[in-house]
Coordinates of C-alpha atoms in Angstrom, one line a residue:
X325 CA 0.0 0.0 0.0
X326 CA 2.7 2.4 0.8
X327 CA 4.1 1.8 -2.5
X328 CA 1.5 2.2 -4.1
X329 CA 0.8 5.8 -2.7
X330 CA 5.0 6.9 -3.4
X331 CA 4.1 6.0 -7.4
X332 CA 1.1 7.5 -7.2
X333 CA 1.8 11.0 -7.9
X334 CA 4.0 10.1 -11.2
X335 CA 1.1 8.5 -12.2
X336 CA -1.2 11.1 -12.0
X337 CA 0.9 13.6 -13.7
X338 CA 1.4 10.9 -16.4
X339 CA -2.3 10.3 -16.4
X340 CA -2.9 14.2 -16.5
X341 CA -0.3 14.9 -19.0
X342 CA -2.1 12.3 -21.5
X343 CA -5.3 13.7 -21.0
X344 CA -4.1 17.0 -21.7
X345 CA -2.5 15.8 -25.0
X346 CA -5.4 13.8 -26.0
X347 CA -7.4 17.1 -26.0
X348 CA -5.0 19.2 -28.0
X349 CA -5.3 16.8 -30.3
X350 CA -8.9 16.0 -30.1
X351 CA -10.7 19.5 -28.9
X352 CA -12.9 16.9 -27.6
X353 CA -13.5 17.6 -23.6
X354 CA -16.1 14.7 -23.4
X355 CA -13.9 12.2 -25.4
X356 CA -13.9 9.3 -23.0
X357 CA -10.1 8.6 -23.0
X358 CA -9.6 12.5 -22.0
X359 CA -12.4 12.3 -19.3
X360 CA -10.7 9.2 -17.7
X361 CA -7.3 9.8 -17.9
X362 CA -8.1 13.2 -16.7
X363 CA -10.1 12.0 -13.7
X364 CA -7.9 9.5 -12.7
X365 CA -5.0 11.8 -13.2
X366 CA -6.6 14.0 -10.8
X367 CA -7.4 11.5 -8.1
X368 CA -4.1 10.1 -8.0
X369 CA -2.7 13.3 -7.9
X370 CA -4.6 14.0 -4.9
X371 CA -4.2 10.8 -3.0
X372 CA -0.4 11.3 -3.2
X373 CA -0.7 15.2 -1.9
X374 CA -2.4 14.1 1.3
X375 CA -1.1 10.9 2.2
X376 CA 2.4 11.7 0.9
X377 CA 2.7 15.8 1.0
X378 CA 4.9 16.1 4.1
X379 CA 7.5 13.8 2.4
X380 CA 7.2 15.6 -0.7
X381 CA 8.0 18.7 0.9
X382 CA 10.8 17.7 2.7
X383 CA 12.5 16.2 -0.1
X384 CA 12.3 19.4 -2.3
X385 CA 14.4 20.8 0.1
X386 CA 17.5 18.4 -0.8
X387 CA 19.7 19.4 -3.0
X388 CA 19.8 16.0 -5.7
X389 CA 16.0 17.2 -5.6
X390 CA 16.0 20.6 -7.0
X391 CA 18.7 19.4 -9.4
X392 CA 15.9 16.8 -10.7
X393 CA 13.4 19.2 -10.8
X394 CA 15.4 21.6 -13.0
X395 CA 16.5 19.0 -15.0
X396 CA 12.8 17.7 -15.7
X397 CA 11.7 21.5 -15.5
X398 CA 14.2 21.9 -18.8
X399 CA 13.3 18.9 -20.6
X400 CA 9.3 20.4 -20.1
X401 CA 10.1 23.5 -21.9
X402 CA 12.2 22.0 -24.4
X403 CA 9.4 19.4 -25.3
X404 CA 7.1 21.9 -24.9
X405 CA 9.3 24.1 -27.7
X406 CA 9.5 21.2 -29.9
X407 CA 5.4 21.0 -29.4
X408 CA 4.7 24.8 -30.5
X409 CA 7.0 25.0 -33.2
X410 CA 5.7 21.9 -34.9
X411 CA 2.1 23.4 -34.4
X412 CA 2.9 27.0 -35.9
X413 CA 5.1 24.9 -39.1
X414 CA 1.7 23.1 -39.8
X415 CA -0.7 25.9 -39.5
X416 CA 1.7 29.0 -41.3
X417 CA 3.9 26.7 -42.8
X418 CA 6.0 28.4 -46.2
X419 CA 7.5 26.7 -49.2
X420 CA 10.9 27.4 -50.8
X421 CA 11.9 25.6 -53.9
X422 CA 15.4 26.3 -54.4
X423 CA 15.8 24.3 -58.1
X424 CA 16.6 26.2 -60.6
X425 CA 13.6 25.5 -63.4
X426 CA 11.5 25.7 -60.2
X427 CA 10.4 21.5 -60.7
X428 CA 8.6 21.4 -57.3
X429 CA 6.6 25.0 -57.5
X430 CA 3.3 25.3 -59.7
X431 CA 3.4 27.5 -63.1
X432 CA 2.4 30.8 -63.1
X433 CA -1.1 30.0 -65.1
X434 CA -2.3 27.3 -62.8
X435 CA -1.6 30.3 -60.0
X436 CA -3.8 32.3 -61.9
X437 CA -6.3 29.7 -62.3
X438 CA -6.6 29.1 -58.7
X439 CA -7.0 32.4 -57.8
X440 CA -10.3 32.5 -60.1
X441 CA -11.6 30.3 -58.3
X442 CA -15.4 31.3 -57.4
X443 CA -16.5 28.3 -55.1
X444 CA -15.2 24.4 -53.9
X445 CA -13.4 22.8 -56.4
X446 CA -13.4 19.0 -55.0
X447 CA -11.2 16.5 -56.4
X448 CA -11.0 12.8 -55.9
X449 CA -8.4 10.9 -56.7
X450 CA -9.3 6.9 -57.6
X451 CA -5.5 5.0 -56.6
X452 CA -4.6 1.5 -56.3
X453 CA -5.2 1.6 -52.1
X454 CA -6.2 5.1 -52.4
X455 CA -2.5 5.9 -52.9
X456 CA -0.8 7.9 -55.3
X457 CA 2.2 9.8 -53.6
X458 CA 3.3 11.5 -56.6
X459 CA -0.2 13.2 -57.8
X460 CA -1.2 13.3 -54.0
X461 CA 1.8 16.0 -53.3
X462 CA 1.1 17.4 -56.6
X463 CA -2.8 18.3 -55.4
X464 CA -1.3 19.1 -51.8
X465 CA 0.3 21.9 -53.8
X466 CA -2.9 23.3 -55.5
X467 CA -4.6 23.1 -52.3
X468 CA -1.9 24.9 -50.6
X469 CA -2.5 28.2 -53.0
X470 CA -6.6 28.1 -52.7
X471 CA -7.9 26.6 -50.0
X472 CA -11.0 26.5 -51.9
X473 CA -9.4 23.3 -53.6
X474 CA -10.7 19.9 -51.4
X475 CA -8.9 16.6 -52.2
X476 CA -9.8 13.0 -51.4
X477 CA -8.0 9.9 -52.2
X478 CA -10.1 6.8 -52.7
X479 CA -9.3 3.3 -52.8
X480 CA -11.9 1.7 -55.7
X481 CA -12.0 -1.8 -54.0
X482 CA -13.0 0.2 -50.7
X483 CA -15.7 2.8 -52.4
X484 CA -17.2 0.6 -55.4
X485 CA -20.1 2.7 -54.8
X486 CA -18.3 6.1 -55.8
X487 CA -16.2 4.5 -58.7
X488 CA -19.8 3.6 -60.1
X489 CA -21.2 7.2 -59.4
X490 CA -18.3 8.9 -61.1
X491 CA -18.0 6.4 -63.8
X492 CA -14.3 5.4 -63.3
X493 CA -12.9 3.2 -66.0
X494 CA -9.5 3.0 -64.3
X495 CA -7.2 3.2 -61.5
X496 CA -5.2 6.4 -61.0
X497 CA -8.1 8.8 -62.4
X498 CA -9.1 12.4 -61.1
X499 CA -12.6 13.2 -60.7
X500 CA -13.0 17.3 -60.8
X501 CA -16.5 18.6 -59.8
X502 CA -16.8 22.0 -59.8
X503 CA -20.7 23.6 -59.5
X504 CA -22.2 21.8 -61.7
X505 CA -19.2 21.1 -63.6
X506 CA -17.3 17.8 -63.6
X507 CA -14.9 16.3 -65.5
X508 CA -12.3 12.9 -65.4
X509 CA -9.0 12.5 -66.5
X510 CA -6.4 10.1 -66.1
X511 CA -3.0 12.0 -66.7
X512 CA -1.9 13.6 -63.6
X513 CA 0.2 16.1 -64.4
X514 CA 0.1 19.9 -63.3
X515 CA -0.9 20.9 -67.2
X516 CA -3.8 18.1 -67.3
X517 CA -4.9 18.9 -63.6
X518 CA -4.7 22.9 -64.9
X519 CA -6.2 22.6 -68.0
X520 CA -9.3 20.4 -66.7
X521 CA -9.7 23.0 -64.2
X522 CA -9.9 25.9 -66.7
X523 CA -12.3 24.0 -68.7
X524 CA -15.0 23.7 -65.7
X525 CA -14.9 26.8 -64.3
X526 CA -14.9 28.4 -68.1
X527 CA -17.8 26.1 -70.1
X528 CA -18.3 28.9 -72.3
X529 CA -16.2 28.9 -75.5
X530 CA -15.1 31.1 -78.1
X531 CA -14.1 30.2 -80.8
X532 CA -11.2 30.2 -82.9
X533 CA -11.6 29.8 -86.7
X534 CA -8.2 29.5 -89.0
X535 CA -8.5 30.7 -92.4
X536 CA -7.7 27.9 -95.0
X537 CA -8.2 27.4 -99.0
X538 CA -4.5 28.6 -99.7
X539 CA -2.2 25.7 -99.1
X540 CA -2.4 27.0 -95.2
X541 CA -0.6 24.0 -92.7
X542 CA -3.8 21.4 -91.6
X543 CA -4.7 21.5 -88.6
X544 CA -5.1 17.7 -88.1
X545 CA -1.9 16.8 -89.7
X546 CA -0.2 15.4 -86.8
X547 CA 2.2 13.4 -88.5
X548 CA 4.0 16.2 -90.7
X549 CA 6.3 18.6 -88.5
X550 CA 4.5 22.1 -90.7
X551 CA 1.4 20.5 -89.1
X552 CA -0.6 22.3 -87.4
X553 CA -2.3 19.7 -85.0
X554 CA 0.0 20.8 -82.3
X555 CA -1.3 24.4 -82.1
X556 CA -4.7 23.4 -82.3
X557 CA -4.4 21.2 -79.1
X558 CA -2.7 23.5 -77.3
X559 CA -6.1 26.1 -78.0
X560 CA -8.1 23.6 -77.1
X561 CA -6.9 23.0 -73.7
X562 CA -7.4 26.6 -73.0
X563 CA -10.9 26.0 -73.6
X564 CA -11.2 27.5 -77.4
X565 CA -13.3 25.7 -80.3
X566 CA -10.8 25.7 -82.9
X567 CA -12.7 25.6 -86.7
X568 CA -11.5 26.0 -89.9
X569 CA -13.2 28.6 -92.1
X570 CA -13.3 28.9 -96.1
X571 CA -13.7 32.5 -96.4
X572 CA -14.0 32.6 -100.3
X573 CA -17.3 30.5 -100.2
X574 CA -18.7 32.8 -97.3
X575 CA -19.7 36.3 -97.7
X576 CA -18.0 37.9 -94.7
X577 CA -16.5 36.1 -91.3
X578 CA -19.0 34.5 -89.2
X579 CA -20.0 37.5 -86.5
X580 CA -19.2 34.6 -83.4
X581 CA -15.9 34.7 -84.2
X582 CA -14.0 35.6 -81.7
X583 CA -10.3 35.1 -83.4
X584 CA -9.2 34.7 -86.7
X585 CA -6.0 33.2 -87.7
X586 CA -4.4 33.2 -90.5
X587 CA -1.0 31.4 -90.8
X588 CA 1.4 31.1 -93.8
X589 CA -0.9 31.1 -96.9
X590 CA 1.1 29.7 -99.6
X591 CA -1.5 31.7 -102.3
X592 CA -2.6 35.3 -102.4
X593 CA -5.7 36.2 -100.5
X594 CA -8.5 37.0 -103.0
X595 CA -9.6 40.7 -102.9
X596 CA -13.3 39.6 -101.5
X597 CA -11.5 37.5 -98.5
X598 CA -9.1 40.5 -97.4
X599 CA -12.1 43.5 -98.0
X600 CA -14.4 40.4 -95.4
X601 CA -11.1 40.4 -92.7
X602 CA -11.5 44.2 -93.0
X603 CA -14.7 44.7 -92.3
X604 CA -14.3 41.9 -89.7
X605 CA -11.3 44.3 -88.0
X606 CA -13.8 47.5 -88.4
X607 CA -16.5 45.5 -86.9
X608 CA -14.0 44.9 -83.2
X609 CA -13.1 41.6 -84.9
X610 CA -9.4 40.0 -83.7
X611 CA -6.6 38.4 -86.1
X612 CA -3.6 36.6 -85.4
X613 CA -1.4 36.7 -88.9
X614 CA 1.6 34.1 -88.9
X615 CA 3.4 35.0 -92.2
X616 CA 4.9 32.7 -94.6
X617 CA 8.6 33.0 -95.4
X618 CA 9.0 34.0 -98.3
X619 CA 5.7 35.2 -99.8
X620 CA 2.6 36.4 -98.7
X621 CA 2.5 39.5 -100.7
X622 CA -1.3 40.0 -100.5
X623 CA -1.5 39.7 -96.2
X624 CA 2.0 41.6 -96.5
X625 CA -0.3 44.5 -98.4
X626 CA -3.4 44.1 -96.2
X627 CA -0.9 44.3 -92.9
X628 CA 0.6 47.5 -94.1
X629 CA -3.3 49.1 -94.0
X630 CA -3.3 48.2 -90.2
X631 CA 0.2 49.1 -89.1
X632 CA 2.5 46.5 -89.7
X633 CA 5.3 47.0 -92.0
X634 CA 6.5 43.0 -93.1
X635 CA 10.4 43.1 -95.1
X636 CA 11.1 40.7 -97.7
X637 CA 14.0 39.6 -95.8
X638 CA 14.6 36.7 -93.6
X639 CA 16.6 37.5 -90.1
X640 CA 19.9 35.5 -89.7
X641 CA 21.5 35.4 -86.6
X642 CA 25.1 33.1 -86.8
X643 CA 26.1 33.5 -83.5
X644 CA 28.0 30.2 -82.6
X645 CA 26.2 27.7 -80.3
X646 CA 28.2 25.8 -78.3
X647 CA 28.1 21.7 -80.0
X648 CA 25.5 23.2 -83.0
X649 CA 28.8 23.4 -84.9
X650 CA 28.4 25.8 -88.0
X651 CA 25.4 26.9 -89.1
X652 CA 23.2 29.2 -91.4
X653 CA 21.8 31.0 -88.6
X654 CA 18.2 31.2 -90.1
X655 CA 16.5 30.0 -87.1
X656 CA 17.4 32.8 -84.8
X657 CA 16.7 32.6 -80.7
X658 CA 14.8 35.8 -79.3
X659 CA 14.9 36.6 -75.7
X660 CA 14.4 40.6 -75.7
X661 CA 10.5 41.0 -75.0
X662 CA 8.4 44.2 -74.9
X663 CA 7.9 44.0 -71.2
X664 CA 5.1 47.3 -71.3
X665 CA 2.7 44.9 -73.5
X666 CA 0.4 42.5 -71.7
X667 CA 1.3 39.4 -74.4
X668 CA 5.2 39.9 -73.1
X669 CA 5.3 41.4 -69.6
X670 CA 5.8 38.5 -67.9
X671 CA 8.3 36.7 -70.9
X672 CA 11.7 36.5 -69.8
X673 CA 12.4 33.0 -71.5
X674 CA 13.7 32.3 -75.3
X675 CA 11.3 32.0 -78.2
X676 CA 12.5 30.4 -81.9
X677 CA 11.3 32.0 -84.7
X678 CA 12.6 29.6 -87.6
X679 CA 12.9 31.4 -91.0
X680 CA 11.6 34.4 -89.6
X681 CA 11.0 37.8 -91.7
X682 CA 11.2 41.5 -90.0
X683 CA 7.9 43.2 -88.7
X684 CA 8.2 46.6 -87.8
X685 CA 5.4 48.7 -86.3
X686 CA 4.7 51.5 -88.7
X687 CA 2.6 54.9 -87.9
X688 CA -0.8 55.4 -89.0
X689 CA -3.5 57.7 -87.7
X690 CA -5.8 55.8 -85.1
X691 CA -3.4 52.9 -84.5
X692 CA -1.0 51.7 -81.9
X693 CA 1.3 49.5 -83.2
X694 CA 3.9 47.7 -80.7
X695 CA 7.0 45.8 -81.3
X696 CA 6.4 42.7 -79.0
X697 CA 9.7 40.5 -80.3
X698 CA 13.1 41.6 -80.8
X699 CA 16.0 38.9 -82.1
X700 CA 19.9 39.7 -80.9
X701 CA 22.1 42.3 -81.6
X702 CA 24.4 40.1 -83.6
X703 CA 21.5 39.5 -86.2
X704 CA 20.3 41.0 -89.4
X705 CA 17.6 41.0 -91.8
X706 CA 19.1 39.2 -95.0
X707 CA 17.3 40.9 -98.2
X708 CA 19.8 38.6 -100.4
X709 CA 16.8 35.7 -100.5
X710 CA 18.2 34.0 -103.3
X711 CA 21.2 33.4 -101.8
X712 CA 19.9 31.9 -98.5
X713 CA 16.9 29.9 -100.3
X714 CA 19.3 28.7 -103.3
X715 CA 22.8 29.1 -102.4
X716 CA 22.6 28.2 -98.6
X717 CA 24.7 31.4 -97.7
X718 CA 24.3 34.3 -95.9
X719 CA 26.3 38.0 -95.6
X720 CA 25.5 40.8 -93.9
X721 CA 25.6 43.3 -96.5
X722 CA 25.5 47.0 -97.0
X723 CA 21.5 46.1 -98.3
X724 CA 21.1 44.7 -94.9
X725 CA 19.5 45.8 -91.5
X726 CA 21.7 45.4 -88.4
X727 CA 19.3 44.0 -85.4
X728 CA 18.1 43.7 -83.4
X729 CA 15.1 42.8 -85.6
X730 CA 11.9 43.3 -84.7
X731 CA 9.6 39.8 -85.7
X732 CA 6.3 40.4 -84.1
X733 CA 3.6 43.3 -83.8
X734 CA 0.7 43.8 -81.4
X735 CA -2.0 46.3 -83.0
X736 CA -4.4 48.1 -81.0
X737 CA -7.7 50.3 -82.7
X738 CA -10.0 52.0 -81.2
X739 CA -13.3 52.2 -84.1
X740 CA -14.0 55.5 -83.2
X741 CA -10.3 56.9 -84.1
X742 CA -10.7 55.0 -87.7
X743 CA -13.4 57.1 -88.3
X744 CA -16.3 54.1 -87.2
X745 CA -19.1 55.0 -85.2
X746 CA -18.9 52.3 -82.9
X747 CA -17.6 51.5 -79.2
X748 CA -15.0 48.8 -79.4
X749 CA -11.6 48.1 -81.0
X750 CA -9.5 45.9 -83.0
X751 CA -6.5 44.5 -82.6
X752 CA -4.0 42.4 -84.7
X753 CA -0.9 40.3 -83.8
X754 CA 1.6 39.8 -87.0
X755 CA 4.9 37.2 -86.4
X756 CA 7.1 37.4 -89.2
X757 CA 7.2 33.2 -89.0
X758 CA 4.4 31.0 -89.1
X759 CA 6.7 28.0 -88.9
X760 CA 7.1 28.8 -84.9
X761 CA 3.8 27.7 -84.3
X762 CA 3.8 24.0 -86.3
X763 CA 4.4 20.8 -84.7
X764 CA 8.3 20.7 -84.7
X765 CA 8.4 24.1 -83.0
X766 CA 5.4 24.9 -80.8
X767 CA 7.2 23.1 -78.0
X768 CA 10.5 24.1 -78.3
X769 CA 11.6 26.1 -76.0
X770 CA 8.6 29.1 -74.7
X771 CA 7.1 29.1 -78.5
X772 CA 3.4 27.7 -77.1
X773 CA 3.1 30.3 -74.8
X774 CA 3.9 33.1 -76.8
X775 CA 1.6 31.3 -79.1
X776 CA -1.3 31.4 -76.6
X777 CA -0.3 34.7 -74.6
X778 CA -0.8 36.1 -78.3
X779 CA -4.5 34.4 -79.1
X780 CA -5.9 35.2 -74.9
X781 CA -4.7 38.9 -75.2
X782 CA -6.7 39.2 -78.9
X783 CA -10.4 37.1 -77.6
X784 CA -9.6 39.2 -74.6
X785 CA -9.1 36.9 -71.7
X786 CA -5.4 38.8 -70.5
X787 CA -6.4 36.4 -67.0
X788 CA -4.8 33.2 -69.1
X789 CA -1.7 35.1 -69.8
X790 CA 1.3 33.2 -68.3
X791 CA 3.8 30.9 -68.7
X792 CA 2.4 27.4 -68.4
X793 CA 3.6 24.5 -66.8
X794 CA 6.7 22.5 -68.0
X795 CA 8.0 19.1 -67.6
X796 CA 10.3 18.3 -64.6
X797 CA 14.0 18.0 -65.4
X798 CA 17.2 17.3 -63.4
X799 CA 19.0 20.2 -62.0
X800 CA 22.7 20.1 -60.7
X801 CA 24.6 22.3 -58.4
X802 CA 28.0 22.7 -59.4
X803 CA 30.9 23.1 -56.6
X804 CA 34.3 24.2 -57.1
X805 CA 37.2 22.1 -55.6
X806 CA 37.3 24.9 -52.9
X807 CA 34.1 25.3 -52.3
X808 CA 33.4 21.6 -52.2
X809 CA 36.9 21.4 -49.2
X810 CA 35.2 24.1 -47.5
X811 CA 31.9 22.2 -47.1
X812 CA 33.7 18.7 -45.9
X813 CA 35.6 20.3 -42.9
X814 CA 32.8 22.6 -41.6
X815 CA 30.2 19.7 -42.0
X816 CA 32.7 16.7 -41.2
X817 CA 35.4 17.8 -38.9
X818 CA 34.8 21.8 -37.7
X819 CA 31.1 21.1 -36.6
X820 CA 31.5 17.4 -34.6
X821 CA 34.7 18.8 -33.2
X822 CA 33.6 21.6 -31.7
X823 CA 30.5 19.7 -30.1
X824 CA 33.0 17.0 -28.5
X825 CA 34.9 20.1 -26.7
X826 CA 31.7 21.9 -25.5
X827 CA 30.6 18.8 -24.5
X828 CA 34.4 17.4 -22.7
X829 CA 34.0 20.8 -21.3
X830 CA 30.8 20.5 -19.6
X831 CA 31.7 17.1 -18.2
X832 CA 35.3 18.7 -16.7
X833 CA 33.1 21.3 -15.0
X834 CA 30.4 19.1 -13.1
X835 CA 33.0 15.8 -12.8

């Protein structure tokens, strides 16, 4: 019995101290674990304060005691440390991602889509055992930027009953429901996640017609690098209804247009197509013209009306590239943007504009013209054609224009300043290369978003205007052999070593 009451007051605080755990956790005063550990925490506390309180007090007054209560005192505070900090770190917790392409941190545009967000976007994710680390963390991170984002993980074999009211083919699919909205997919990357996320929360679509009875790239060629099967997938993710549209068999451009597009027309325009894209412009309409190098003399004519002045040149830039080895230069890397314009304010990566022909803004009452694109300083526009196209060489010549060149134009119009009595305006995108956009080069490098940065600032939606998510690649982080000594002494030898003294020294002081 006597031992009994001795232990009983390090069972009560143990008792106690679990009870009060249980409730941080919990927030649950009537959870039955909490009420008995508390109650029995209490009691014994008690019983030990009355039959054993004289002892109690006595001992505090030895030395060995207070020594054990500082040192159990100490320990308190440091667990209770340890405790807070890894409360606050969950609650305000903050990401860095120090790779360079930024692998682990979420593109600009899905920012942007989350932060549209209007109401709950729930997702569900359908995994083998309801897990799927990899698109798990990747969710984690959209709901970490809206908290409007819920996620659940379900295991199929668990939930039959939800794989059969979301129609789920297959493991490892994403159910979105947003409103009304829903939507399944089974790639789980951040552009699949992103894109089926702009598609529910914008059902609306515009559409997006490309002009075609001229030789113009098809867009379902997907097997042909001029193909254009690669652009139109890429506008379709952003929620556009891409169409084709025979203008010379119509009598003017469908009024629900809400972009026109034409790229690299191998035959002149005829003069009832170009007077229907002009009264199209007049009317607030939007085109997107990709230029064909060389040719194009009739949009070259009609772009000259609306502020774009396009050279019969092609820009060469033969600056040498480390392993390209010698080369014509005709496919010349720009990476000086207009960063006033909404299309390139946020552009600081490189864009390829392959066979690319100058496009200058030029003045004309009523109309802004920009230069959105510039290509190096070491570049020139080549007006010697024949000599690049037949001979495969290039000068820069007297004849010549020293870059930088510009090879893209945004166009703004207000109708009233053209002399139209209407409220709107027009606005036009030229790109001296319509080859930038086809299959073999929409991906290279930034081309796709320039691309689509270019078609949402003309239909109006500036909100989509980012740089969009890109596959993960390795990064490295290269050390010098000083750098890398410096690191193994402080790490290996300086750091332990100085911990074995302070410690040595401690022990030579209390020994």
């Amino acid at each position: 019995m006597r031992k009994f009451l001795q232990i009983s007051g390090i069972s009560g605080l143990v008792l106690t101290a679990f009870g009060l755990v249980a409730f941080f956790f919990t927030g649950d005063a009537t959870d039955l674990y909490v009420l008995i550990h508390l109650a029995l925490g209490v009691l014994c506390l008690l019983v030990y304060l009355v039959t054993q309180g004289g002892q109690l007090i006595a001992s505090m007054r030895r030395r060995s005691t207070r020594y054990g209560l500082h040192a159990t005192l100490y320990s308190l505070i440091l667990i209770g440390v340890l405790i807070l900090v890894n409360f606050l770190s969950t609650r305000y917790h903050q990401r860095w991602d120090l790779t360079e392409a930024k692998v682990f941190s979420l593109s600009p545009q899905t920012i942007k889509v989350l932060g549209q967000l209007a109401q709950d976007l729930e997702i569900y994710g359908f995994f083998e055992k309801g897990e799927n680390p990899k698109v798990t963390d990747l969710i984690k991170s959209y709901a970490y930027h809206s908290p409007r984002v819920k996620f659940t993980a379900v295991d199929p074999d668990r939930h039959p009953e939800k794989t059969k009211q979301f129609k789920i083919q297959q493991v490892n699919t994403l159910h979105l429901s947003y409103g009304q909205e829903t939507t399944n997919i089974t790639d789980g990357t951040e552009e699949a996640i992103t894109n089926a996320i702009s598609k529910l929360t914008k059902p609306t679509k515009k559409n997006v017609l490309f002009l075609t009875g001229h030789g113009e790239p098809k867009l379902d060629d997907k097997e042909s690098p001029q193909g254009y099967a690669a652009a139109k997938a890429a506008l379709e993710n952003e929620n556009y209804q891409v169409k084709e549209l025979l203008l010379s068999t119509q009598e003017k451009v469908p009024p629900e247009t809400s972009l026109l597009i034409v790229a690299a027309p191998e035959k002149p325009l005829l003069e009832h197509e170009t007077a229907a894209i002009d009264a199209y412009l007049k009317s607030g309409g939007r085109l997107l013209a990709l230029l064909p190098s060389p040719g194009g003399d009739s949009l070259k004519s009609f772009l000259g009306g609306w502020g774009v002045e396009v050279g019969d040149d092609i820009v060469v830039d033969q600056q040498i590239r480390l392993f390209a080895g010698p080369t014509l230069g005709v496919e010349p890397i720009a990476e000086t943007y207009n960063l006033s314009h909404p299309i390139t304010r946020e552009f600081k990566e490189r864009t390829l504009f392959p066979l690319v022909r100058s496009v200058e803004p030029a003045k004309k009452d009523g109309i802004e013209a920009i230069s959105l694109v510039q290509t190096g300083a070491t570049s020139w526009a080549e007006k010697d054609l024949a000599g690049i196209f037949k001979q495969g060489r290039a000068a820069l010549g007297s004849e010549d224009k020293k870059g930088p060149i510009s090879v893209a134009v945004a166009v703004t119009a207000t109708l009233k300043n053209l002399g139209i009595e209407k409220e709107g305006e027009a606005k036009v995108v030229a790109v001296g290369s319509a080859a930038f956009a086809n299959n073999r080069y929409t991906n290279i490098f930034f081309n796709r978003d320039f691309f689509l940065n270019a078609a949402n600032w003309l239909v109006g939606q500036e909100e989509m205007i980012s740089i969009r998510p890109r596959s993960i690649r390795s990064s490295r982080f290269q050390l010098t052999e000083g750098e890398g000594a410096a690191i193994f002494y402080l790490s290996f030898l300086i750091l332990p070593e100085i911990l074995l003294i302070i410690g040595l020294a401690v022990w030579w002081r209390r020994r």
